[in-house]
Short mmCIF file of C-alpha atoms in Angstrom, two decimals:
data_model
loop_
_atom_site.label_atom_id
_atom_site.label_comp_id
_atom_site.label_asym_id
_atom_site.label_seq_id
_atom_site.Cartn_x
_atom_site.Cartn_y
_atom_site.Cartn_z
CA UNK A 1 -4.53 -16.08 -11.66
CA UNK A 2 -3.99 -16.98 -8.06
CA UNK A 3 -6.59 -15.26 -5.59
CA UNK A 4 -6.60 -14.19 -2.04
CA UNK A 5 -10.61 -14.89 -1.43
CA UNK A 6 -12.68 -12.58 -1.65
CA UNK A 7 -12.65 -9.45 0.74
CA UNK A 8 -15.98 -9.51 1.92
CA UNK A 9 -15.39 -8.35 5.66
CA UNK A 10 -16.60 -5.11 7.39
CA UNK A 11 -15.81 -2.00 6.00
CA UNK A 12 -12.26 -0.70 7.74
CA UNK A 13 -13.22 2.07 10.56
CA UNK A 14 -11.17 4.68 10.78
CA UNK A 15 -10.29 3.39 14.67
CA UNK A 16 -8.26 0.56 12.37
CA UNK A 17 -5.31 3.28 11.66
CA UNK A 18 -4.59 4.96 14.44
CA UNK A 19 -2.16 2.15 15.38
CA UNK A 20 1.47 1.69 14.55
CA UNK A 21 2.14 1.45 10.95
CA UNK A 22 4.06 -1.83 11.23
CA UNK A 23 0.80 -3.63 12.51
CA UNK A 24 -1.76 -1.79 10.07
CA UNK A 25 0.48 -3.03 7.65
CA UNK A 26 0.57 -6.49 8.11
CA UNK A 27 -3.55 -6.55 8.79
CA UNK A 28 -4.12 -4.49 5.30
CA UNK A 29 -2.54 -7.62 3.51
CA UNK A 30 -5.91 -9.54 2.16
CA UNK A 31 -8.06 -6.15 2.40
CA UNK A 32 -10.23 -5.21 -0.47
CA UNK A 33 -9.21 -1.43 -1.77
CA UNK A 34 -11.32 0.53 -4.19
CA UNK A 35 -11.28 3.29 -5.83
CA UNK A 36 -14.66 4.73 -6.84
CA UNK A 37 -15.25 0.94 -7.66
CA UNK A 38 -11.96 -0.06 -8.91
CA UNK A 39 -9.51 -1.91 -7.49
CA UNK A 40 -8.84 -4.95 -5.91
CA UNK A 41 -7.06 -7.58 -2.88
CA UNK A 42 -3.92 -5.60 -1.25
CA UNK A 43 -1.07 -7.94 -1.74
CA UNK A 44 1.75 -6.13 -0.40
CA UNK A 45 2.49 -3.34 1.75
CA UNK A 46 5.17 -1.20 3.54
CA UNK A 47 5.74 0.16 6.90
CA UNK A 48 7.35 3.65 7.54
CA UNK A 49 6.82 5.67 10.92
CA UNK A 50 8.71 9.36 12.61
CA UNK A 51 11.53 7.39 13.94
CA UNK A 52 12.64 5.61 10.76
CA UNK A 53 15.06 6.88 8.58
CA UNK A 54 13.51 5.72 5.08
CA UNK A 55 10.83 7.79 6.29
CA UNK A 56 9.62 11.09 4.39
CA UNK A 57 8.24 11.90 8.46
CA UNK A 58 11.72 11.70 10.11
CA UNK A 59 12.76 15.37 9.59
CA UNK A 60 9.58 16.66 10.92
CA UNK A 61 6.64 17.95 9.13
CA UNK A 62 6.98 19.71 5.68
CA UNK A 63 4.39 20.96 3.10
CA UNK A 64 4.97 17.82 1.68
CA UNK A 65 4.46 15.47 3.57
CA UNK A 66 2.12 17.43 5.94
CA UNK A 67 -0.82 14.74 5.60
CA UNK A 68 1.60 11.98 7.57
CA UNK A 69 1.32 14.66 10.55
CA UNK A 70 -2.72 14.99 10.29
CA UNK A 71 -5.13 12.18 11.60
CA UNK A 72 -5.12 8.68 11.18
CA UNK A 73 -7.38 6.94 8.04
CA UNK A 74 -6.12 9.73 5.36
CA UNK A 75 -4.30 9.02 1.89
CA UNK A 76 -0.76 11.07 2.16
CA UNK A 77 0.17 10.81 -2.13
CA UNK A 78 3.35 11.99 -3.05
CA UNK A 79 5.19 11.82 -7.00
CA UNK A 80 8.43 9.34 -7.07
CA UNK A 81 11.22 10.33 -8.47
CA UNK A 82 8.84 13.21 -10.16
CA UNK A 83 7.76 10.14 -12.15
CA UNK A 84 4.91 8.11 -10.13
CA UNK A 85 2.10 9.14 -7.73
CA UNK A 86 2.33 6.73 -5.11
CA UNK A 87 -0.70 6.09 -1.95
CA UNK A 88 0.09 6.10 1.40
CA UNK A 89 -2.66 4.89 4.65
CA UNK A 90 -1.62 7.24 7.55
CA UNK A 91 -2.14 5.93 11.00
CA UNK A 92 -0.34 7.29 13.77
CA UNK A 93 1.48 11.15 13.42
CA UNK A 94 4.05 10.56 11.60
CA UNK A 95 3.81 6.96 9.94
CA UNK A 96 1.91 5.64 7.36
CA UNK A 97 1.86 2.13 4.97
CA UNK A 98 2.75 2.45 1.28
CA UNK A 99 -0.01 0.48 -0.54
CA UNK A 100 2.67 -1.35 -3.24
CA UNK A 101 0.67 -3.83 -4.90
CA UNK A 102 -2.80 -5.19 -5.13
CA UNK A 103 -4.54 -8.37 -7.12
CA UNK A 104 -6.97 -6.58 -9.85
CA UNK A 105 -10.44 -7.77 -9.55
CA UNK A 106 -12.91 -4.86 -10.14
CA UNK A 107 -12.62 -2.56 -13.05
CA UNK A 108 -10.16 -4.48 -14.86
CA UNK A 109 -10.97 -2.51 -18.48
CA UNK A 110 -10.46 0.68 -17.02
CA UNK A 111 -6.97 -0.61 -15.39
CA UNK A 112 -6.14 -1.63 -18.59
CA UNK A 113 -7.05 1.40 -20.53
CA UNK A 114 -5.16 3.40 -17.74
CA UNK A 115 -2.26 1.15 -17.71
CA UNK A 116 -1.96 0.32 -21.49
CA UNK A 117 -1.78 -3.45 -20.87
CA UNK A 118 -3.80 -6.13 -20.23
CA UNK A 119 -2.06 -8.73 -18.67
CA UNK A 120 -3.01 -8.75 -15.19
CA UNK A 121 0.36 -8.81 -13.79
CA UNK A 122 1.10 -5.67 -14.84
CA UNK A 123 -1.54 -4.01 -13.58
CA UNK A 124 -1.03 -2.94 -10.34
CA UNK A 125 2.20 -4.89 -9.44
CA UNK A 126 4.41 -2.15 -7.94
CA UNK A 127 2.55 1.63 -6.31
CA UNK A 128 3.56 3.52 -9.72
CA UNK A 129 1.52 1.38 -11.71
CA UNK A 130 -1.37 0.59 -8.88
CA UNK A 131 -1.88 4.42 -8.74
CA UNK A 132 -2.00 4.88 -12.30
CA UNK A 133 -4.15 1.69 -12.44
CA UNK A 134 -6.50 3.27 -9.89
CA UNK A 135 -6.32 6.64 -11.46
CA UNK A 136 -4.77 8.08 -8.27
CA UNK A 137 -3.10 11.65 -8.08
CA UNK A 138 -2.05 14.24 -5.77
CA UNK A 139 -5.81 15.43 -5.78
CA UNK A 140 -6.50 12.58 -3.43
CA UNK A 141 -3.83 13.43 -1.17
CA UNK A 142 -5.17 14.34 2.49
CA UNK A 143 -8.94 12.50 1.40
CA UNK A 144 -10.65 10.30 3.96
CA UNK A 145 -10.07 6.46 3.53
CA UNK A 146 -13.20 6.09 5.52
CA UNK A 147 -15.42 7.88 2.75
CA UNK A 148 -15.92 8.10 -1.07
CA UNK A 149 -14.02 7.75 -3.65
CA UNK A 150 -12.02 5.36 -1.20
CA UNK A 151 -13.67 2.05 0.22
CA UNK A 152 -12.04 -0.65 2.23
CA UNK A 153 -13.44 -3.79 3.79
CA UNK A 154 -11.42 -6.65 5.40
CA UNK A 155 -10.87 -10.09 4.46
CA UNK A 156 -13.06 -12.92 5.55
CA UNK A 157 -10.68 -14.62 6.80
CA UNK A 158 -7.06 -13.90 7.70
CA UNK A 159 -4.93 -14.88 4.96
CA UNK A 160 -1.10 -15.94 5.24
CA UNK A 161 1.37 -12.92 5.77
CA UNK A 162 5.38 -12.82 4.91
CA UNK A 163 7.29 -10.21 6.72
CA UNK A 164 10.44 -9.24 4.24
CA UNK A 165 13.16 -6.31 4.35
CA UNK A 166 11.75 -3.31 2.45
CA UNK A 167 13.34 -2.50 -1.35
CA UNK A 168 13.76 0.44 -3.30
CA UNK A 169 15.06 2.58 -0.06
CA UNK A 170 18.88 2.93 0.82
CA UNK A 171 18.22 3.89 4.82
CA UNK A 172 16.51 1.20 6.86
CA UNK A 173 17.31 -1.78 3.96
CA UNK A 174 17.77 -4.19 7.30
CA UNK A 175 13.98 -3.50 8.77
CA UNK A 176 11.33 -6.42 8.09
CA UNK A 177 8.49 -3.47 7.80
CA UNK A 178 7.48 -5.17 3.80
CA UNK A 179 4.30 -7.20 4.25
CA UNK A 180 3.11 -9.62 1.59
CA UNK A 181 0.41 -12.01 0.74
CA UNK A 182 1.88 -15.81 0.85
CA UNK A 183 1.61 -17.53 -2.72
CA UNK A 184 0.91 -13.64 -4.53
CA UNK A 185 1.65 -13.61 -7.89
CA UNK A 186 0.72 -10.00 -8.09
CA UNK A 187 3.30 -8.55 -5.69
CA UNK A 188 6.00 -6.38 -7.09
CA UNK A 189 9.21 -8.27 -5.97
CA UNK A 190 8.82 -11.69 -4.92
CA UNK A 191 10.16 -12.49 -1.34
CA UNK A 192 13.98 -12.23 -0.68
CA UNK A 193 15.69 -15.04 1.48
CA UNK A 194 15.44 -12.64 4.68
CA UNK A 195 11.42 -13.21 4.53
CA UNK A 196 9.76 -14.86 7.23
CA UNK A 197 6.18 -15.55 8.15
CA UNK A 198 4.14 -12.81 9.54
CA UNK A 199 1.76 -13.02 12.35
#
């Protein structure tokens, strides 16, 4: 299993979202998420903010996506497809980063019960199954990131970062706004041809 090193930086202030999604994205690769201990190294991310047209925030605020519009360093969780609760970090009104795929490393029986699998690929390789993984529903939707059951630290140091176009949209297929961890294993596409080192 390939590892990002261990995220044993300061805990994420709330100060760290309230910037444009793009950038939060890109810094959240390497992180350490849990949720009420489980979890594990954010791998890959996406980027969505008010002005982009992949974005559930373009239209304006709704009931459901009202938690994109309220302050920075809140989960915004919304059901795919009526299928899949998948988490969102808001940071500025309007914008937030879809959390798509983190390394397990903490709780790994209870993924597994949750999941049905053990095979640590499948895990949390893709937001549907990383929710599911970390037991994530609409009941979080709105909650802190700052506070329990959420908990976020930073990496150590900063680890390598591919910029890629974003997948599974059909508006906004051209913007680079899909962050990944170089060398990942555990991200839920690998990187397309368009990817390009991230800053």
């Amino acid at each position: 299993m390939s590892h990002a090193g261990e995220a044993i930086g300061p805990p994420l202030a709330a100060g760290f979202f309230a910037r444009p999604a793009p950038r939060v994205a890109a810094e959240l690769i390497g992180c350490d998420l849990r949720v009420l201990g489980i979890g594990g190294t954010i791998v890959e991310t996406e980027a969505y903010d008010a002005t982009d047209p992949a974005s559930h925030s373009v239209n304006g605020p709704t009931r459901r996506n009202a938690s994109m519009f309220g302050p920075p360093a809140h989960a915004y969780v919304y059901r795919s497809y009526g299928l899949h609760w998948c988490l969102n970090f808001v940071c500025e009104p309007g914008s937030a980063v879809l959390i798509r795929a983190l390394e397990p490393r903490h709780g790994l029986g209870p993924m597994a019960e949750r999941r049905g699998t053990v095979a640590p690929r499948l895990l949390c390789a893709g937001p549907g199954r990383l929710c599911q993984a970390l037991g994530i529903t609409a009941a979080l939707d709105g909650a802190a990131l700052d506070a329990s059951p959420f908990a976020l630290t930073g990496p150590e140091t900063v680890p390598g970062r591919i910029a890629d176009r974003r997948i599974g949209i059909s508006r906004g297929v051209e913007t680079p706004w899909r962050f990944l961890l170089a060398g990942s294993r555990h991200v839920s596409r690998p990187p397309s041809r368009h990817a390009t080192a991230a800053g």
